[in-house]
mmCIF file of C-alpha atoms and ligand atoms in Angstrom:
data_model
loop_
_atom_site.group_PDB
_atom_site.id
_atom_site.type_symbol
_atom_site.label_atom_id
_atom_site.label_comp_id
_atom_site.label_asym_id
_atom_site.label_seq_id
_atom_site.Cartn_x
_atom_site.Cartn_y
_atom_site.Cartn_z
ATOM 1 C CA MET D 1 -4.305 -16.046 16.509
ATOM 2 C CA MET D 2 -3.863 -13.133 14.129
ATOM 3 C CA LYS D 3 -6.361 -14.772 11.848
ATOM 4 C CA HIS D 4 -9.003 -15.202 14.592
ATOM 5 C CA SER D 5 -8.851 -11.616 15.755
ATOM 6 C CA ARG D 6 -9.191 -10.398 12.172
ATOM 7 C CA ILE D 7 -12.302 -12.535 11.751
ATOM 8 C CA ARG D 8 -13.661 -11.274 15.074
ATOM 9 C CA ARG D 9 -13.013 -7.652 14.083
ATOM 10 C CA SER D 10 -14.776 -8.089 10.777
ATOM 11 C CA LEU D 11 -17.735 -9.836 12.477
ATOM 12 C CA ILE D 12 -18.047 -6.956 14.934
ATOM 13 C CA ALA D 13 -17.838 -4.432 12.098
ATOM 14 C CA CYS D 14 -20.480 -6.323 10.229
ATOM 15 C CA ALA D 15 -22.808 -6.489 13.242
ATOM 16 C CA LEU D 16 -22.230 -2.799 13.952
ATOM 17 C CA SER D 17 -23.034 -1.851 10.395
ATOM 18 C CA LEU D 18 -26.302 -3.785 10.632
ATOM 19 C CA VAL D 19 -27.238 -2.069 13.882
ATOM 20 C CA LEU D 20 -26.237 1.390 12.673
ATOM 21 C CA ALA D 21 -27.592 1.127 9.136
ATOM 22 C CA PRO D 22 -31.068 2.435 9.948
ATOM 23 C CA LEU D 23 -29.558 5.407 11.739
ATOM 24 C CA SER D 24 -27.441 6.439 8.794
ATOM 25 C CA THR D 25 -30.390 6.642 6.356
ATOM 26 C CA PRO D 26 -32.770 9.611 6.834
ATOM 27 C CA SER D 27 -35.703 7.560 8.076
ATOM 28 C CA PHE D 28 -37.548 4.401 7.275
ATOM 29 C CA ALA D 29 -40.340 5.381 4.939
ATOM 30 C CA ALA D 30 -43.623 4.360 6.506
ATOM 31 C CA ASP D 31 -45.855 2.192 4.338
ATOM 32 C CA PRO D 32 -47.304 4.415 1.626
ATOM 33 C CA VAL D 33 -50.959 5.386 1.752
ATOM 34 C CA VAL D 34 -52.589 3.407 -1.058
ATOM 35 C CA ILE D 35 -55.365 4.969 -3.114
ATOM 36 C CA LYS D 36 -57.215 2.510 -5.293
ATOM 37 C CA PHE D 37 -58.793 4.492 -8.135
ATOM 38 C CA SER D 38 -61.338 2.420 -10.007
ATOM 39 C CA HIS D 39 -63.147 3.419 -13.197
ATOM 40 C CA VAL D 40 -64.975 1.871 -16.117
ATOM 41 C CA VAL D 41 -63.483 3.460 -19.250
ATOM 42 C CA ALA D 42 -60.265 2.816 -21.177
ATOM 43 C CA ASP D 43 -56.932 4.414 -20.220
ATOM 44 C CA ASP D 44 -56.950 6.234 -23.514
ATOM 45 C CA THR D 45 -59.956 8.482 -22.773
ATOM 46 C CA PRO D 46 -60.310 11.853 -21.027
ATOM 47 C CA LYS D 47 -61.107 10.159 -17.699
ATOM 48 C CA GLY D 48 -58.565 7.370 -18.171
ATOM 49 C CA LYS D 49 -55.810 9.891 -18.842
ATOM 50 C CA GLY D 50 -57.006 12.010 -15.920
ATOM 51 C CA ALA D 51 -56.731 9.081 -13.533
ATOM 52 C CA LEU D 52 -53.194 8.311 -14.710
ATOM 53 C CA LYS D 53 -52.193 11.980 -14.426
ATOM 54 C CA PHE D 54 -53.524 12.052 -10.862
ATOM 55 C CA LYS D 55 -51.427 8.984 -10.053
ATOM 56 C CA GLU D 56 -48.332 10.684 -11.456
ATOM 57 C CA LEU D 57 -48.875 13.983 -9.644
ATOM 58 C CA ALA D 58 -50.091 12.529 -6.339
ATOM 59 C CA GLU D 59 -47.043 10.268 -6.093
ATOM 60 C CA GLN D 60 -44.708 13.069 -7.129
ATOM 61 C CA TYR D 61 -46.147 15.759 -4.839
ATOM 62 C CA THR D 62 -46.108 13.443 -1.806
ATOM 63 C CA ASN D 63 -42.620 12.086 -2.551
ATOM 64 C CA GLY D 64 -44.006 8.595 -2.713
ATOM 65 C CA ALA D 65 -45.894 8.774 0.591
ATOM 66 C CA VAL D 66 -49.001 8.066 -1.479
ATOM 67 C CA LYS D 67 -49.273 5.304 -4.025
ATOM 68 C CA VAL D 68 -52.168 5.417 -6.490
ATOM 69 C CA GLU D 69 -53.310 2.207 -8.135
ATOM 70 C CA VAL D 70 -55.503 2.856 -11.157
ATOM 71 C CA TYR D 71 -57.907 0.113 -12.246
ATOM 72 C CA ALA D 72 -59.391 1.031 -15.635
ATOM 73 C CA ASN D 73 -62.034 -0.563 -17.855
ATOM 74 C CA SER D 74 -64.177 -2.092 -15.077
ATOM 75 C CA THR D 75 -61.307 -4.466 -14.200
ATOM 76 C CA LEU D 76 -61.945 -4.071 -10.484
ATOM 77 C CA TYR D 77 -65.613 -3.044 -10.270
ATOM 78 C CA LYS D 78 -68.459 -2.248 -12.642
ATOM 79 C CA ASP D 79 -70.679 0.837 -12.370
ATOM 80 C CA LYS D 80 -72.943 -0.194 -9.535
ATOM 81 C CA GLU D 81 -70.382 -2.172 -7.571
ATOM 82 C CA GLU D 82 -67.808 0.607 -7.595
ATOM 83 C CA MET D 83 -70.154 2.985 -5.737
ATOM 84 C CA GLU D 84 -70.715 0.354 -3.060
ATOM 85 C CA ALA D 85 -67.002 -0.405 -2.893
ATOM 86 C CA LEU D 86 -66.217 3.263 -2.298
ATOM 87 C CA GLN D 87 -68.717 3.566 0.509
ATOM 88 C CA LEU D 88 -67.380 0.400 2.123
ATOM 89 C CA GLY D 89 -63.802 1.650 1.775
ATOM 90 C CA ALA D 90 -62.688 -1.141 -0.580
ATOM 91 C CA VAL D 91 -61.574 1.571 -3.029
ATOM 92 C CA GLN D 92 -60.668 5.146 -2.203
ATOM 93 C CA MET D 93 -61.372 7.042 -5.410
ATOM 94 C CA LEU D 94 -63.777 6.932 -8.354
ATOM 95 C CA ALA D 95 -64.944 9.257 -11.097
ATOM 96 C CA PRO D 96 -68.434 8.050 -12.029
ATOM 97 C CA SER D 97 -70.344 9.899 -14.683
ATOM 98 C CA LEU D 98 -72.787 12.459 -13.272
ATOM 99 C CA SER D 99 -75.602 10.263 -14.595
ATOM 100 C CA LYS D 100 -74.814 7.546 -12.065
ATOM 101 C CA PHE D 101 -75.535 9.272 -8.745
ATOM 102 C CA GLY D 102 -79.313 8.786 -8.760
ATOM 103 C CA PRO D 103 -79.200 5.221 -7.409
ATOM 104 C CA LEU D 104 -77.125 6.576 -4.513
ATOM 105 C CA GLY D 105 -80.041 8.840 -3.631
ATOM 106 C CA VAL D 106 -78.544 12.078 -4.928
ATOM 107 C CA ARG D 107 -81.004 12.748 -7.746
ATOM 108 C CA GLU D 108 -79.963 16.352 -8.314
ATOM 109 C CA PHE D 109 -76.952 15.227 -10.354
ATOM 110 C CA GLU D 110 -79.315 13.955 -13.040
ATOM 111 C CA VAL D 111 -79.975 17.590 -13.921
ATOM 112 C CA PHE D 112 -76.760 17.328 -15.980
ATOM 113 C CA ASP D 113 -78.582 14.782 -18.175
ATOM 114 C CA LEU D 114 -81.378 17.117 -19.243
ATOM 115 C CA PRO D 115 -81.206 17.345 -23.024
ATOM 116 C CA TYR D 116 -79.763 20.596 -24.400
ATOM 117 C CA ILE D 117 -79.426 22.201 -20.963
ATOM 118 C CA PHE D 118 -75.823 23.220 -21.727
ATOM 119 C CA ASN D 119 -75.289 25.177 -24.876
ATOM 120 C CA GLY D 120 -71.581 24.300 -25.043
ATOM 121 C CA ASN D 121 -68.647 24.145 -22.698
ATOM 122 C CA GLU D 122 -68.732 27.714 -21.498
ATOM 123 C CA ALA D 123 -72.239 27.324 -20.128
ATOM 124 C CA LEU D 124 -71.223 24.084 -18.465
ATOM 125 C CA LYS D 125 -68.224 25.675 -16.732
ATOM 126 C CA LYS D 126 -70.502 28.289 -15.186
ATOM 127 C CA VAL D 127 -72.064 25.415 -13.290
ATOM 128 C CA THR D 128 -69.158 23.081 -12.553
ATOM 129 C CA GLU D 129 -66.801 25.900 -11.593
ATOM 130 C CA GLY D 130 -69.431 27.924 -9.758
ATOM 131 C CA VAL D 131 -71.560 27.849 -6.635
ATOM 132 C CA VAL D 132 -74.153 25.445 -8.049
ATOM 133 C CA GLY D 133 -71.496 22.831 -8.796
ATOM 134 C CA ALA D 134 -69.935 23.164 -5.342
ATOM 135 C CA GLU D 135 -73.317 22.871 -3.627
ATOM 136 C CA MET D 136 -74.044 19.765 -5.606
ATOM 137 C CA LEU D 137 -70.795 18.070 -4.547
ATOM 138 C CA ALA D 138 -71.592 18.951 -0.930
ATOM 139 C CA LYS D 139 -74.784 16.881 -1.179
ATOM 140 C CA LEU D 140 -72.602 13.772 -1.267
ATOM 141 C CA GLY D 141 -71.334 14.329 2.287
ATOM 142 C CA PRO D 142 -74.221 12.619 4.099
ATOM 143 C CA LYS D 143 -73.575 9.539 1.920
ATOM 144 C CA GLY D 144 -70.044 9.260 3.304
ATOM 145 C CA ILE D 145 -68.613 10.617 0.060
ATOM 146 C CA LYS D 146 -66.482 13.673 -0.586
ATOM 147 C CA GLY D 147 -66.682 15.302 -4.017
ATOM 148 C CA LEU D 148 -63.264 16.521 -5.120
ATOM 149 C CA ALA D 149 -63.680 17.816 -8.666
ATOM 150 C CA TYR D 150 -65.583 17.798 -11.934
ATOM 151 C CA TRP D 151 -63.891 16.310 -14.971
ATOM 152 C CA ASP D 152 -65.167 16.717 -18.506
ATOM 153 C CA ASN D 153 -65.779 14.168 -21.132
ATOM 154 C CA GLY D 154 -67.975 15.880 -23.699
ATOM 155 C CA PHE D 155 -71.234 16.047 -25.574
ATOM 156 C CA LYS D 156 -73.044 12.934 -26.717
ATOM 157 C CA VAL D 157 -73.852 11.404 -30.079
ATOM 158 C CA MET D 158 -76.558 8.813 -30.782
ATOM 159 C CA SER D 159 -76.206 5.606 -32.737
ATOM 160 C CA ALA D 160 -78.217 2.709 -34.117
ATOM 161 C CA ASN D 161 -78.138 0.378 -37.085
ATOM 162 C CA GLY D 162 -80.348 2.680 -39.121
ATOM 163 C CA PRO D 163 -79.721 6.380 -39.803
ATOM 164 C CA ILE D 164 -80.971 8.842 -37.169
ATOM 165 C CA ARG D 165 -82.106 12.123 -38.722
ATOM 166 C CA VAL D 166 -85.378 12.834 -36.939
ATOM 167 C CA PRO D 167 -86.536 11.848 -33.447
ATOM 168 C CA ASP D 168 -88.984 9.395 -34.944
ATOM 169 C CA ASP D 169 -86.090 7.323 -36.286
ATOM 170 C CA LEU D 170 -85.646 6.076 -32.722
ATOM 171 C CA ARG D 171 -89.261 5.078 -32.201
ATOM 172 C CA GLY D 172 -89.439 1.520 -30.868
ATOM 173 C CA LYS D 173 -85.653 1.165 -30.680
ATOM 174 C CA LYS D 174 -84.092 -0.326 -27.554
ATOM 175 C CA MET D 175 -81.516 2.188 -26.395
ATOM 176 C CA ARG D 176 -78.856 1.482 -23.768
ATOM 177 C CA ILE D 177 -78.646 4.224 -21.171
ATOM 178 C CA GLN D 178 -76.744 4.906 -17.972
ATOM 179 C CA SER D 179 -78.657 4.577 -14.704
ATOM 180 C CA SER D 180 -80.439 7.923 -14.849
ATOM 181 C CA LYS D 181 -84.186 8.559 -14.734
ATOM 182 C CA VAL D 182 -83.687 11.678 -16.830
ATOM 183 C CA LEU D 183 -82.054 9.658 -19.593
ATOM 184 C CA GLU D 184 -84.861 7.152 -19.316
ATOM 185 C CA GLU D 185 -87.412 9.933 -19.794
ATOM 186 C CA GLN D 186 -85.400 11.441 -22.634
ATOM 187 C CA PHE D 187 -85.806 8.289 -24.725
ATOM 188 C CA ARG D 188 -89.382 7.640 -23.636
ATOM 189 C CA GLU D 189 -90.228 11.143 -24.824
ATOM 190 C CA ILE D 190 -89.417 10.098 -28.390
ATOM 191 C CA LYS D 191 -90.988 6.646 -28.017
ATOM 192 C CA ALA D 192 -87.739 4.725 -27.828
ATOM 193 C CA LEU D 193 -87.243 1.972 -25.222
ATOM 194 C CA PRO D 194 -84.488 2.882 -22.768
ATOM 195 C CA GLN D 195 -82.595 0.099 -21.068
ATOM 196 C CA VAL D 196 -80.205 0.693 -18.161
ATOM 197 C CA MET D 197 -77.004 -1.282 -18.535
ATOM 198 C CA ALA D 198 -73.484 -1.230 -17.122
ATOM 199 C CA PHE D 199 -70.907 0.391 -19.378
ATOM 200 C CA SER D 200 -68.878 -2.832 -19.509
ATOM 201 C CA GLU D 201 -71.790 -4.598 -21.215
ATOM 202 C CA VAL D 202 -72.502 -2.075 -23.944
ATOM 203 C CA TYR D 203 -70.381 -3.529 -26.743
ATOM 204 C CA GLN D 204 -71.661 -7.067 -26.379
ATOM 205 C CA SER D 205 -75.284 -6.031 -25.983
ATOM 206 C CA LEU D 206 -75.128 -4.069 -29.205
ATOM 207 C CA GLN D 207 -73.258 -6.824 -30.981
ATOM 208 C CA THR D 208 -75.779 -9.478 -30.008
ATOM 209 C CA GLY D 209 -78.816 -7.232 -30.513
ATOM 210 C CA VAL D 210 -79.920 -7.129 -26.865
ATOM 211 C CA VAL D 211 -80.238 -3.400 -27.541
ATOM 212 C CA ASP D 212 -80.457 -1.561 -30.873
ATOM 213 C CA GLY D 213 -78.648 1.651 -30.140
ATOM 214 C CA THR D 214 -77.081 3.906 -27.572
ATOM 215 C CA GLU D 215 -75.695 7.348 -26.822
ATOM 216 C CA ASN D 216 -72.270 8.346 -25.562
ATOM 217 C CA THR D 217 -69.282 10.541 -26.254
ATOM 218 C CA VAL D 218 -67.199 9.591 -29.266
ATOM 219 C CA SER D 219 -64.140 8.815 -27.119
ATOM 220 C CA ASN D 220 -66.188 6.203 -25.278
ATOM 221 C CA TYR D 221 -67.469 4.783 -28.563
ATOM 222 C CA TYR D 222 -64.044 4.531 -30.077
ATOM 223 C CA THR D 223 -62.178 3.048 -27.128
ATOM 224 C CA GLN D 224 -64.866 0.398 -26.526
ATOM 225 C CA LYS D 225 -65.113 -0.307 -30.292
ATOM 226 C CA VAL D 226 -68.845 0.447 -30.108
ATOM 227 C CA HIS D 227 -68.696 2.101 -33.537
ATOM 228 C CA GLU D 228 -67.833 -1.327 -34.956
ATOM 229 C CA VAL D 229 -71.220 -2.695 -33.937
ATOM 230 C CA GLN D 230 -73.326 0.325 -34.933
ATOM 231 C CA LYS D 231 -73.854 1.184 -38.589
ATOM 232 C CA HIS D 232 -74.975 4.792 -38.045
ATOM 233 C CA MET D 233 -73.969 7.560 -35.696
ATOM 234 C CA THR D 234 -75.419 11.073 -35.533
ATOM 235 C CA LEU D 235 -73.611 14.051 -34.031
ATOM 236 C CA THR D 236 -76.565 15.286 -32.010
ATOM 237 C CA ASP D 237 -74.690 16.945 -29.120
ATOM 238 C CA HIS D 238 -77.965 16.584 -27.241
ATOM 239 C CA GLY D 239 -76.488 16.022 -23.814
ATOM 240 C CA TYR D 240 -73.373 16.042 -21.721
ATOM 241 C CA ILE D 241 -71.200 13.403 -20.045
ATOM 242 C CA GLY D 242 -68.885 14.518 -17.282
ATOM 243 C CA TYR D 243 -67.640 13.118 -14.001
ATOM 244 C CA ALA D 244 -67.537 13.865 -10.317
ATOM 245 C CA VAL D 245 -64.248 12.690 -8.855
ATOM 246 C CA ILE D 246 -65.148 11.325 -5.450
ATOM 247 C CA THR D 247 -63.447 9.778 -2.462
ATOM 248 C CA ASN D 248 -64.470 8.010 0.730
ATOM 249 C CA LYS D 249 -64.979 10.881 3.191
ATOM 250 C CA LYS D 250 -63.704 9.034 6.237
ATOM 251 C CA PHE D 251 -60.556 7.995 4.409
ATOM 252 C CA TRP D 252 -59.930 11.522 3.131
ATOM 253 C CA ASP D 253 -60.586 13.242 6.446
ATOM 254 C CA GLY D 254 -58.323 10.725 8.180
ATOM 255 C CA LEU D 255 -55.287 11.539 6.029
ATOM 256 C CA PRO D 256 -52.428 13.507 7.602
ATOM 257 C CA ALA D 257 -53.056 17.190 6.806
ATOM 258 C CA ASP D 258 -49.804 17.659 4.864
ATOM 259 C CA ILE D 259 -50.585 14.704 2.626
ATOM 260 C CA ARG D 260 -54.123 15.920 2.028
ATOM 261 C CA THR D 261 -52.797 19.335 1.025
ATOM 262 C CA GLN D 262 -50.522 17.743 -1.562
ATOM 263 C CA LEU D 263 -53.343 15.559 -2.856
ATOM 264 C CA ASP D 264 -55.621 18.588 -3.172
ATOM 265 C CA LYS D 265 -52.908 20.241 -5.242
ATOM 266 C CA ALA D 266 -52.500 17.110 -7.378
ATOM 267 C CA MET D 267 -56.271 17.007 -7.920
ATOM 268 C CA LYS D 268 -56.404 20.658 -8.906
ATOM 269 C CA ASP D 269 -53.583 20.292 -11.431
ATOM 270 C CA THR D 270 -55.071 17.049 -12.757
ATOM 271 C CA THR D 271 -58.473 18.683 -13.190
ATOM 272 C CA ASP D 272 -56.910 21.473 -15.269
ATOM 273 C CA TYR D 273 -55.178 18.834 -17.382
ATOM 274 C CA ALA D 274 -58.204 16.528 -17.778
ATOM 275 C CA ASN D 275 -60.505 19.375 -18.762
ATOM 276 C CA ARG D 276 -57.917 20.724 -21.189
ATOM 277 C CA ILE D 277 -57.524 17.443 -23.096
ATOM 278 C CA ALA D 278 -61.165 16.276 -23.130
ATOM 279 C CA LYS D 279 -62.255 17.997 -26.323
ATOM 280 C CA GLU D 280 -59.064 17.087 -28.140
ATOM 281 C CA GLU D 281 -59.480 13.411 -27.148
ATOM 282 C CA ASN D 282 -63.031 13.397 -28.479
ATOM 283 C CA ASP D 283 -62.013 15.159 -31.695
ATOM 284 C CA LYS D 284 -59.271 12.579 -32.239
ATOM 285 C CA ALA D 285 -61.702 9.733 -31.575
ATOM 286 C CA LEU D 286 -64.161 11.136 -34.107
ATOM 287 C CA GLU D 287 -61.421 11.303 -36.735
ATOM 288 C CA ALA D 288 -60.481 7.701 -35.991
ATOM 289 C CA ILE D 289 -64.110 6.563 -36.182
ATOM 290 C CA ARG D 290 -64.548 8.293 -39.541
ATOM 291 C CA ALA D 291 -61.305 6.773 -40.792
ATOM 292 C CA SER D 292 -62.365 3.277 -39.711
ATOM 293 C CA GLY D 293 -65.225 3.347 -42.189
ATOM 294 C CA LYS D 294 -67.186 1.023 -39.878
ATOM 295 C CA THR D 295 -70.007 3.429 -39.160
ATOM 296 C CA GLU D 296 -71.570 6.236 -41.138
ATOM 297 C CA VAL D 297 -71.298 9.553 -39.312
ATOM 298 C CA HIS D 298 -74.151 12.011 -39.865
ATOM 299 C CA SER D 299 -74.465 15.666 -38.938
ATOM 300 C CA LEU D 300 -77.877 17.238 -38.473
ATOM 301 C CA SER D 301 -79.105 20.135 -40.576
ATOM 302 C CA GLU D 302 -80.386 23.142 -38.663
ATOM 303 C CA THR D 303 -83.967 22.069 -39.218
ATOM 304 C CA GLU D 304 -83.257 18.516 -38.088
ATOM 305 C CA ASN D 305 -81.465 19.810 -35.017
ATOM 306 C CA LYS D 306 -84.409 22.025 -34.141
ATOM 307 C CA ALA D 307 -86.745 19.054 -34.422
ATOM 308 C CA PHE D 308 -84.662 17.157 -31.847
ATOM 309 C CA ILE D 309 -84.569 20.129 -29.491
ATOM 310 C CA LYS D 310 -88.313 20.613 -29.784
ATOM 311 C CA ALA D 311 -88.974 16.928 -29.199
ATOM 312 C CA LEU D 312 -86.706 16.645 -26.158
ATOM 313 C CA LEU D 313 -87.153 19.929 -24.298
ATOM 314 C CA PRO D 314 -90.407 18.851 -22.596
ATOM 315 C CA VAL D 315 -88.220 16.480 -20.558
ATOM 316 C CA HIS D 316 -87.067 19.473 -18.483
ATOM 317 C CA LYS D 317 -90.556 20.183 -17.185
ATOM 318 C CA ARG D 318 -91.388 16.547 -16.744
ATOM 319 C CA MET D 319 -88.300 15.901 -14.659
ATOM 320 C CA GLU D 320 -88.894 18.705 -12.177
ATOM 321 C CA SER D 321 -90.353 16.180 -9.772
ATOM 322 C CA ARG D 322 -87.228 14.041 -10.081
ATOM 323 C CA VAL D 323 -84.337 16.510 -9.884
ATOM 324 C CA GLY D 324 -86.184 19.474 -8.336
ATOM 325 C CA ALA D 325 -87.533 22.576 -10.036
ATOM 326 C CA ALA D 326 -85.133 24.668 -7.959
ATOM 327 C CA THR D 327 -82.137 22.645 -9.186
ATOM 328 C CA ILE D 328 -83.171 23.134 -12.803
ATOM 329 C CA LYS D 329 -83.736 26.828 -12.232
ATOM 330 C CA SER D 330 -80.317 27.194 -10.599
ATOM 331 C CA ILE D 331 -78.750 25.830 -13.794
ATOM 332 C CA TYR D 332 -80.857 28.094 -16.020
ATOM 333 C CA ASP D 333 -79.841 31.067 -13.868
ATOM 334 C CA ALA D 334 -76.153 30.160 -13.936
ATOM 335 C CA THR D 335 -76.013 29.572 -17.692
ATOM 336 C CA GLY D 336 -78.662 31.957 -19.002
ATOM 337 C CA PHE D 337 -80.528 29.058 -20.609
ATOM 338 C CA ASP D 338 -84.071 29.985 -21.529
ATOM 339 C CA PRO D 339 -86.272 27.101 -22.704
ATOM 340 C CA ALA D 340 -88.854 29.617 -23.929
ATOM 341 C CA SER D 341 -86.395 30.842 -26.573
ATOM 342 C CA PHE D 342 -86.736 27.607 -28.565
HETATM 343 C C1 LMR Y 401 -71.329 5.220 -19.650
HETATM 344 O O1 LMR Y 401 -71.612 4.400 -18.772
HETATM 345 O O2 LMR Y 401 -71.908 5.267 -20.725
HETATM 346 C C2 LMR Y 401 -70.229 6.232 -19.468
HETATM 347 O O3 LMR Y 401 -70.682 7.246 -18.674
HETATM 348 C C3 LMR Y 401 -68.990 5.628 -18.935
HETATM 349 C C4 LMR Y 401 -68.048 6.708 -18.493
HETATM 350 O O4 LMR Y 401 -67.621 6.631 -17.362
HETATM 351 O O5 LMR Y 401 -67.755 7.596 -19.293
#
């Protein structure tokens, strides 16, 4: 008898504890909001590190109410597919290079590809941190996309299997480019043969000779091992690669306001971080490329540099019909760039 009542008491206690358990914890956390962040470069690059920093800060600032899944190195989608995936809502965040917005119908972004338009980082910041940059991001709205920030990578180098000292060294060479009409024109201007190709295919195409050369930042070269399949690289600094961090507008606008505020804060802090480390990452990559001994790294003399500038500047005028004369002028005005001074 004693035994039965003890068992009954413990069964009741057990049942009660099950019923009361949810009440004694603060609240059941709702399912976290998942942000899939897809990109095409390695984790160990300015953008790769930026994406991981955003994950860290977004999860921390929202106390876990948001979970960010980062898919690097084209593991989820390649260049073209990721844009479509964002618009369809299959991923929530991307950071495509500014050269990749033309196919979406926002040609103005290709202004960033004009050779020599930014004379260094300070000039660039006048655009990305100013009115012109903000207006440009706003152009994404009608495409169902919200622009959140600009992240830096850096200035580009050129490479091939022969040395590049003068523009004519690229004559007849097949050069891989990103999907930008301005980049296409840039290489046509010096009689090279531009070929648009997804970033994920660059290494193999160079290795197998589908293309002869390419251009990119050194961090992208190093992390994709592109320097291992190119015998010569020249530090031309002829153009810029940076990113627009973008999200699906409907998704973003549909977030609870308090969560969006925290994510805005996470994005702001991440942007400071990503833009702070970009140059350092590229400097480190250049050191590593030099140390590898796999490619010969050339610098241009002043005269050689001038020859490149002279050969490529006509692209600005020629691309007015593509990116808009007013867009180009707005950059000149913001940075003080004067093509007539060359
Ligand atoms: C490329 O496709 O060459 C790069 O822009 C990739 C990237 O995102 O940096």
